[in-house]
GROMACS .gro file of C-alpha atoms in nm:
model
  281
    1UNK     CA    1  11.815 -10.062  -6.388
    2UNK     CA    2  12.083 -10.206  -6.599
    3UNK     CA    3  12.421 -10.228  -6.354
    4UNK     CA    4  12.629 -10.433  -6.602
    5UNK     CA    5  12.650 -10.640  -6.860
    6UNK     CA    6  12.870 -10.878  -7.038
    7UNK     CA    7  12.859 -10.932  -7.393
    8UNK     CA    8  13.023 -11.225  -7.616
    9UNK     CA    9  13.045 -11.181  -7.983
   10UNK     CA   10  12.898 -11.424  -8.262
   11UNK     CA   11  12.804 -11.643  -7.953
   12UNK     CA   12  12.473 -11.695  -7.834
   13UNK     CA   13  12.455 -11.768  -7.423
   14UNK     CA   14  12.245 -12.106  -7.378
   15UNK     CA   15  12.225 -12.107  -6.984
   16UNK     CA   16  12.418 -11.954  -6.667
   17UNK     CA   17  12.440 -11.983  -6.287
   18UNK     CA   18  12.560 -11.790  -6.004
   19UNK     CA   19  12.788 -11.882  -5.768
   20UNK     CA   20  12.665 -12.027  -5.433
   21UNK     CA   21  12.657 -11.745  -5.146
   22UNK     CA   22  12.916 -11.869  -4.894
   23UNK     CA   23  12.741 -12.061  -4.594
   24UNK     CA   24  12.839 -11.875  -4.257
   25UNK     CA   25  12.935 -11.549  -4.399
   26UNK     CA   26  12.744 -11.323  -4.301
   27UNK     CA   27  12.602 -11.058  -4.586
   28UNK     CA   28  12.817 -11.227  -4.833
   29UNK     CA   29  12.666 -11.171  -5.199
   30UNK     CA   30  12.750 -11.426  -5.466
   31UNK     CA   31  12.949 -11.188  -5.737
   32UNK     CA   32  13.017 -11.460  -6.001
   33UNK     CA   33  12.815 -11.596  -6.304
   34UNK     CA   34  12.909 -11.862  -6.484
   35UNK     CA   35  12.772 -11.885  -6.861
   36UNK     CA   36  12.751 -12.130  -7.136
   37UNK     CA   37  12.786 -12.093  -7.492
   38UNK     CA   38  12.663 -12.266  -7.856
   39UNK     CA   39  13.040 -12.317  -7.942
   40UNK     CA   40  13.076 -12.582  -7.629
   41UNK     CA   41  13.287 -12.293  -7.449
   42UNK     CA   42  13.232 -12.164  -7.057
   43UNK     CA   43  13.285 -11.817  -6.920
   44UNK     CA   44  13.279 -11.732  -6.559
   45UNK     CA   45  13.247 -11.323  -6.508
   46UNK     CA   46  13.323 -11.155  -6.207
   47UNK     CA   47  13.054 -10.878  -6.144
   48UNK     CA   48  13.218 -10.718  -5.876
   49UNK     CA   49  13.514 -10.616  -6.093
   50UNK     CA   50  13.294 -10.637  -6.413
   51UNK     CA   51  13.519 -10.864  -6.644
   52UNK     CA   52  13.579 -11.225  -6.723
   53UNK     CA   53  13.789 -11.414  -6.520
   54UNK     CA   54  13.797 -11.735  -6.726
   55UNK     CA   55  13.707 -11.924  -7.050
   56UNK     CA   56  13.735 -12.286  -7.050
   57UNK     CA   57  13.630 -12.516  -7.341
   58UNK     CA   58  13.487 -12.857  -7.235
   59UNK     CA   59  13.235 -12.938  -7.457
   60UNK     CA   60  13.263 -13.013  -7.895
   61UNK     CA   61  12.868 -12.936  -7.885
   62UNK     CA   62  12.636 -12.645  -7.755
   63UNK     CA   63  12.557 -12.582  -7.359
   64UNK     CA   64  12.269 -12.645  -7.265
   65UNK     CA   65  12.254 -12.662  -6.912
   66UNK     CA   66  12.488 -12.558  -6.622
   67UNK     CA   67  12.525 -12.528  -6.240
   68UNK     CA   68  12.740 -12.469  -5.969
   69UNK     CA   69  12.878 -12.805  -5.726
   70UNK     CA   70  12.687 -12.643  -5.391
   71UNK     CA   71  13.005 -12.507  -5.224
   72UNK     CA   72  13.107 -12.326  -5.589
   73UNK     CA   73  13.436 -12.551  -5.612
   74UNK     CA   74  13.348 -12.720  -5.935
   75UNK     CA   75  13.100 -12.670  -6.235
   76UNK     CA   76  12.881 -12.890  -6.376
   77UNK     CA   77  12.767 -12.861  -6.758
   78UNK     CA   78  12.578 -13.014  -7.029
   79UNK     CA   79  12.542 -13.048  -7.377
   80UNK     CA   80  12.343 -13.069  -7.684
   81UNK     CA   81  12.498 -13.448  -7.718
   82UNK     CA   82  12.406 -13.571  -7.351
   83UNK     CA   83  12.745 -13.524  -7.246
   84UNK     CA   84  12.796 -13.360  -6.909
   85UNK     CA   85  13.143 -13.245  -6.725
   86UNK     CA   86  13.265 -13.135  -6.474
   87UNK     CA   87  13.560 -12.861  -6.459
   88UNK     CA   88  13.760 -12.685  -6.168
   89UNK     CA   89  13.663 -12.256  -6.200
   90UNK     CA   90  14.045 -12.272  -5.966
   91UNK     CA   91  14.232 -12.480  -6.250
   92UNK     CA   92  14.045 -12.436  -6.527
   93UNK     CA   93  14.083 -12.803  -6.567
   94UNK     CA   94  13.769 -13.075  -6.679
   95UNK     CA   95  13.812 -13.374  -6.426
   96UNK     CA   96  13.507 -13.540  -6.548
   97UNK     CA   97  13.312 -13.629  -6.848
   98UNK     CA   98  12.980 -13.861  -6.812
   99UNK     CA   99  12.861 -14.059  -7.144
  100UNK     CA  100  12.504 -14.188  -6.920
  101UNK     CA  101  12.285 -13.939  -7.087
  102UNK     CA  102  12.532 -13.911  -7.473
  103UNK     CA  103  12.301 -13.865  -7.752
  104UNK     CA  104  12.009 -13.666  -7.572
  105UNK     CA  105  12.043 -13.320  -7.501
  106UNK     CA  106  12.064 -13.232  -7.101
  107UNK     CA  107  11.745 -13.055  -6.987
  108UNK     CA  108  11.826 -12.990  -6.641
  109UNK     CA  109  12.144 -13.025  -6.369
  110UNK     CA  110  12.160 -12.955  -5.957
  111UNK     CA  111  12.285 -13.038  -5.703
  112UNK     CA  112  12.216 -13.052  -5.368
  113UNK     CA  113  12.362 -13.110  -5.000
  114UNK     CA  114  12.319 -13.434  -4.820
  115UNK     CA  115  12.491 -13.619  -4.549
  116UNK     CA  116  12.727 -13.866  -4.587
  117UNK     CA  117  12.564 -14.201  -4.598
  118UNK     CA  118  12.213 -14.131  -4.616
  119UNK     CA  119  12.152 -14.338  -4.866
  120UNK     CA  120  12.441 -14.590  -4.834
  121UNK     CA  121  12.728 -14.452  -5.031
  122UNK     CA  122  12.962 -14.197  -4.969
  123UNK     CA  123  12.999 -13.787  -5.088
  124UNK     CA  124  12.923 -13.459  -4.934
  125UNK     CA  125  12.679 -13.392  -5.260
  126UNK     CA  126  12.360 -13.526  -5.457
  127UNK     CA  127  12.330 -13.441  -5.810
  128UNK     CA  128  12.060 -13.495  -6.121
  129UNK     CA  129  12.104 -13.491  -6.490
  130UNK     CA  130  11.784 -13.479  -6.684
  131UNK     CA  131  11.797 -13.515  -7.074
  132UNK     CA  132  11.523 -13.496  -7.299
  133UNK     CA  133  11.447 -13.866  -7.355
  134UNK     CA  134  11.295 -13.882  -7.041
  135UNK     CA  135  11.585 -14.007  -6.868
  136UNK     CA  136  11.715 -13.862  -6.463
  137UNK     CA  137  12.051 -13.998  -6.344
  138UNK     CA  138  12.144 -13.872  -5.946
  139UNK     CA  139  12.492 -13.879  -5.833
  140UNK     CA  140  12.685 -13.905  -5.531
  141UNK     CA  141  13.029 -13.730  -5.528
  142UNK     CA  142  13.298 -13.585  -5.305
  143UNK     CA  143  13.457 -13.306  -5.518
  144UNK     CA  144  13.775 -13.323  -5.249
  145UNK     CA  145  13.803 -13.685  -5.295
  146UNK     CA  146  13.718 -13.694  -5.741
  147UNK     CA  147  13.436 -13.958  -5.618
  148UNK     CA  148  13.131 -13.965  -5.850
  149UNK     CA  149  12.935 -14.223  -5.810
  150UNK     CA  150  12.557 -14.314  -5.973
  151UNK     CA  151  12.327 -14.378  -5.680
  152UNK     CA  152  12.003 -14.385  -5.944
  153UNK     CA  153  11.870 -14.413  -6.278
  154UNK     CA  154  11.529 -14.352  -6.385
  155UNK     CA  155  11.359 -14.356  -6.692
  156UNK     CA  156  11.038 -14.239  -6.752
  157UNK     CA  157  10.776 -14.407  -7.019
  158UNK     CA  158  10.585 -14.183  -7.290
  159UNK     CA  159  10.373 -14.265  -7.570
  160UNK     CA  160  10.525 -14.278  -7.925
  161UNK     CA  161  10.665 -13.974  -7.994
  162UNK     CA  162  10.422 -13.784  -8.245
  163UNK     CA  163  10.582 -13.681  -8.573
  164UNK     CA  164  10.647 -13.342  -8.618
  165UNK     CA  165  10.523 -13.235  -8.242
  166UNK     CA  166  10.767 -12.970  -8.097
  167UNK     CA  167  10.754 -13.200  -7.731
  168UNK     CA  168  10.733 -13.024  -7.407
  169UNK     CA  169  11.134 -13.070  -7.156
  170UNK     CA  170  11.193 -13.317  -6.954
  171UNK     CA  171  11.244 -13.157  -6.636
  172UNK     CA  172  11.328 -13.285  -6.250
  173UNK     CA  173  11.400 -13.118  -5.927
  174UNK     CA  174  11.509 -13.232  -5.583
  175UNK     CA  175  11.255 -13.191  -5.344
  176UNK     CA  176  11.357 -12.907  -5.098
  177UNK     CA  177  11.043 -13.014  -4.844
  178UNK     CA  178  11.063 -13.354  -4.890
  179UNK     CA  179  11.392 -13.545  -4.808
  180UNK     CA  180  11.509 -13.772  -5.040
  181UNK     CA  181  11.230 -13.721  -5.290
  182UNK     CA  182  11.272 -13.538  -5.634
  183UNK     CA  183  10.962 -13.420  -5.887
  184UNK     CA  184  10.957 -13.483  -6.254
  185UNK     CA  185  10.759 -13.328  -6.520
  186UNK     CA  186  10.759 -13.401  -6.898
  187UNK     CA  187  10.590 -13.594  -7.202
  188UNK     CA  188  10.448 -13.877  -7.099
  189UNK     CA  189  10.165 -14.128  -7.056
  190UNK     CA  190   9.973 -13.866  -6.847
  191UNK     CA  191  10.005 -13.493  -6.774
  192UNK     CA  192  10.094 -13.531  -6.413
  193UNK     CA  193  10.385 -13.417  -6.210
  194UNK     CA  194  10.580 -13.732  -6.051
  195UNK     CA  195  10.711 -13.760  -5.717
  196UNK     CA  196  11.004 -14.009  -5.707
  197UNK     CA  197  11.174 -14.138  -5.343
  198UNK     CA  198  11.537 -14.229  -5.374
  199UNK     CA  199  11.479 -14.425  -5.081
  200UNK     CA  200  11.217 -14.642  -5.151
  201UNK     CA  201  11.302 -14.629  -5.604
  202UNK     CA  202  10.957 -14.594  -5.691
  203UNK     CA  203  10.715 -14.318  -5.766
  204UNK     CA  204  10.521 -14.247  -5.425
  205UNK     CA  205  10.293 -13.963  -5.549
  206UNK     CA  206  10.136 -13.789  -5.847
  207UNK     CA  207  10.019 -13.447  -5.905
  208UNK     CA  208   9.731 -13.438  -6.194
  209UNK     CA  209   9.832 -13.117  -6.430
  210UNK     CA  210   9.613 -12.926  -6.715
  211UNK     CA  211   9.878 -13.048  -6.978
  212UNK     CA  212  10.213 -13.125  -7.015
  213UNK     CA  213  10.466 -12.856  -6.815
  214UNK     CA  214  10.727 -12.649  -7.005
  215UNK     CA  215  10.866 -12.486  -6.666
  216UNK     CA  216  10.925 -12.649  -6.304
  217UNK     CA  217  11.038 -12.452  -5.970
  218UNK     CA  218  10.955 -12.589  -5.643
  219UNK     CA  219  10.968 -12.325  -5.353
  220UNK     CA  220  11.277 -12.362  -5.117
  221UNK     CA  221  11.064 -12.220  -4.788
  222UNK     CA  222  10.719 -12.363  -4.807
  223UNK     CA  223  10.578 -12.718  -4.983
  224UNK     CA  224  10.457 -12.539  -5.309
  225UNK     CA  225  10.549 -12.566  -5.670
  226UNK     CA  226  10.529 -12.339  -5.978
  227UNK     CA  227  10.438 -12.518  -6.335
  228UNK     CA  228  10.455 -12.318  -6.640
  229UNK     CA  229  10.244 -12.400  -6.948
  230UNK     CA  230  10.206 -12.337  -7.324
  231UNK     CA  231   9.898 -12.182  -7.310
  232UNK     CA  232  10.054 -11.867  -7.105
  233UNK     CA  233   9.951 -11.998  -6.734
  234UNK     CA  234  10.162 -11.996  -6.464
  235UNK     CA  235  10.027 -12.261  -6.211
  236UNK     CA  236  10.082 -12.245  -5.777
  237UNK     CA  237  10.053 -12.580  -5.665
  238UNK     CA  238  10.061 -12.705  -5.280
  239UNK     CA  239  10.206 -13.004  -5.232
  240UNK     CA  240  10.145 -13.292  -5.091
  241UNK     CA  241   9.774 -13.159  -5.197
  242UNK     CA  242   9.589 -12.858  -5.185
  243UNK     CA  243   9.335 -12.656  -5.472
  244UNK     CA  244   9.601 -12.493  -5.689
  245UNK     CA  245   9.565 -12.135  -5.811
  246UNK     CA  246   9.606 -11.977  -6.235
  247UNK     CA  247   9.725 -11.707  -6.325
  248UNK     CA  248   9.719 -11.573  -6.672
  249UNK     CA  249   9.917 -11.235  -6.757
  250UNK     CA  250  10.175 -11.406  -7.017
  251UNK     CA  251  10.238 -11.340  -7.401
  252UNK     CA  252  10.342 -11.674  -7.477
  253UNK     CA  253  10.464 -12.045  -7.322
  254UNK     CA  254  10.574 -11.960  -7.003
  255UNK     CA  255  10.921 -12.157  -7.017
  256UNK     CA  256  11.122 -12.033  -6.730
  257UNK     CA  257  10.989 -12.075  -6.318
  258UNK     CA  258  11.247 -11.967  -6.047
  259UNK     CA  259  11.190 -11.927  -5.684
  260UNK     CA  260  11.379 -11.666  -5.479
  261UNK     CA  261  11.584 -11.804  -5.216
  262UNK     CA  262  11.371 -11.668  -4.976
  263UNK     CA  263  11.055 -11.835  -5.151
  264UNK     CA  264  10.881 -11.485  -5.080
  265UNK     CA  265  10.903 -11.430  -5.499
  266UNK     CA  266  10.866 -11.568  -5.782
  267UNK     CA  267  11.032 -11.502  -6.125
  268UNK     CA  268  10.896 -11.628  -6.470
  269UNK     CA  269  10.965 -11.560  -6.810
  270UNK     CA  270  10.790 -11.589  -7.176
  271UNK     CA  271  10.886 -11.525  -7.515
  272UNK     CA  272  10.939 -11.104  -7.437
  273UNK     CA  273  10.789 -11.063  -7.068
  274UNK     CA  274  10.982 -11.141  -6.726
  275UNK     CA  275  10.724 -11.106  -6.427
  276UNK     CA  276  10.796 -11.105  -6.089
  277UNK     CA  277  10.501 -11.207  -5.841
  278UNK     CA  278  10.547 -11.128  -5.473
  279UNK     CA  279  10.401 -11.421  -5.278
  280UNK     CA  280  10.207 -11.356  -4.945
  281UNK     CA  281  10.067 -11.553  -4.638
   0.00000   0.00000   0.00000
């Protein structure tokens, strides 16, 4: 059932996040959603109390990607130019604004926890931009501090692009099972999924695909990764290698993958179908 809903007039919402859940408390249910819009502008609704608790405007170009900093203290967006900032939900305020990825459109941001040092520079935080000329920047920072650092830049080699072909994203995930390792998918010189090591700055692993990916999720309890495709299949993948398993039941591209928390479902999404798939064993 419907339990609320938030509506913004003459503006069309591009992407939204919720908030992280609270580590240590116990029961505690995110209750806020932050949205982006085509006119550059963020929203952050409260659900509990079922209104909008603030509208900030950091971006001249449409959203096209946005997260939460893991511990909800800052928010991380991106935009149809490549720029991405990053703005205080407390203040209100933009502290940040990155020009890395300016003139590409941003495909994909997260972040994720790491310990301090692990891979020689300082922050409480790893983060990824991914734009859609193949490109993947990852970031150190410590919010507390207003240290952002670049700890890696990778770009990724295609063919020529092919006039007039509507190309599949550029997409790229942190590995949740593997430390220090994050997967790409996108147009390139093979339809393969790419495993990257921050560690070592190479590729250490590929993943042979049935064409080029238009949706990426990998599984937060269990070494398995969902791939979306154009021709309506919805692909489970074991990792490091396994047989993977189709499914069809899709009216279109499937362009959205999202694991649970819990990795025990699965949500995907087409041009006018959401599915849910329970996931056993």
């Amino acid at each position: 059932e419907l339990v609320v809903q938030f509506q913004v007039l003459n503006q069309s919402c591009q992407c939204l996040a919720w908030k992280p859940r609270l580590v240590g408390v116990w029961g505690a249910e995110s209750q806020h959603v932050v949205a982006g819009y085509s006119d550059g502008t963020i929203r952050v609704f409260s659900v509990s109390r079922t209104e909008m608790e603030l509208k900030m405007h950091p971006h001249s170009a449409a959203l096209t990607a946005i997260t939460y900093s893991t511990d909800g203290e800052m928010i991380l967006s991106g935009g149809k130019d490549g720029l991405v900032a990053v703005s205080s939900p407390r203040t209100g305020m933009t502290i940040h604004v990155l020009a890395d990825h300016k003139g590409s459109p941003i495909t994909v941001l997260q972040c994720t926890r790491k310990q301090y040092h692990d891979f020689g520079v300082e922050g409480g935080e790893l983060w990824l931009a991914t734009s859609s000329d193949r490109r993947v920047s990852v970031w150190a920072s410590d919010w507390l501090q207003d240290k952002c650092e670049l700890l890696d830049w990778l770009s990724f080699p295609a063919p020529a692009d092919p006039e007039g072909l509507d190309l599949p994203p550029s997409l790229a995930a942190f590995c949740p099972w593997e430390q220090g390792a994050l997967v790409y998918v996108g147009f390139g010189m093979q339809e393969e999924a790419l495993f990257y090591s921050l560690r070592k700055k190479q590729v250490v692993r590929r993943v042979s695909l049935p064409a080029f990916a238009t949706s990426l999720s990998l599984s937060p309890a269990a070494p398995f990764m969902a791939l979306g495709f154009r021709a309506r299949l919805l692909r489970l993948q074991p990792c490091p290698a396994g047989d993977p398993q189709d499914y069809a039941g899709h009216d279109d591209t499937v362009h959205l993958c999202r694991f649970a928390p819990s990795g025990r479902r699965l949500l995907t999404a087409s041009h006018s179908a959401v599915l849910v798939w329970e996931l056993t064993g």
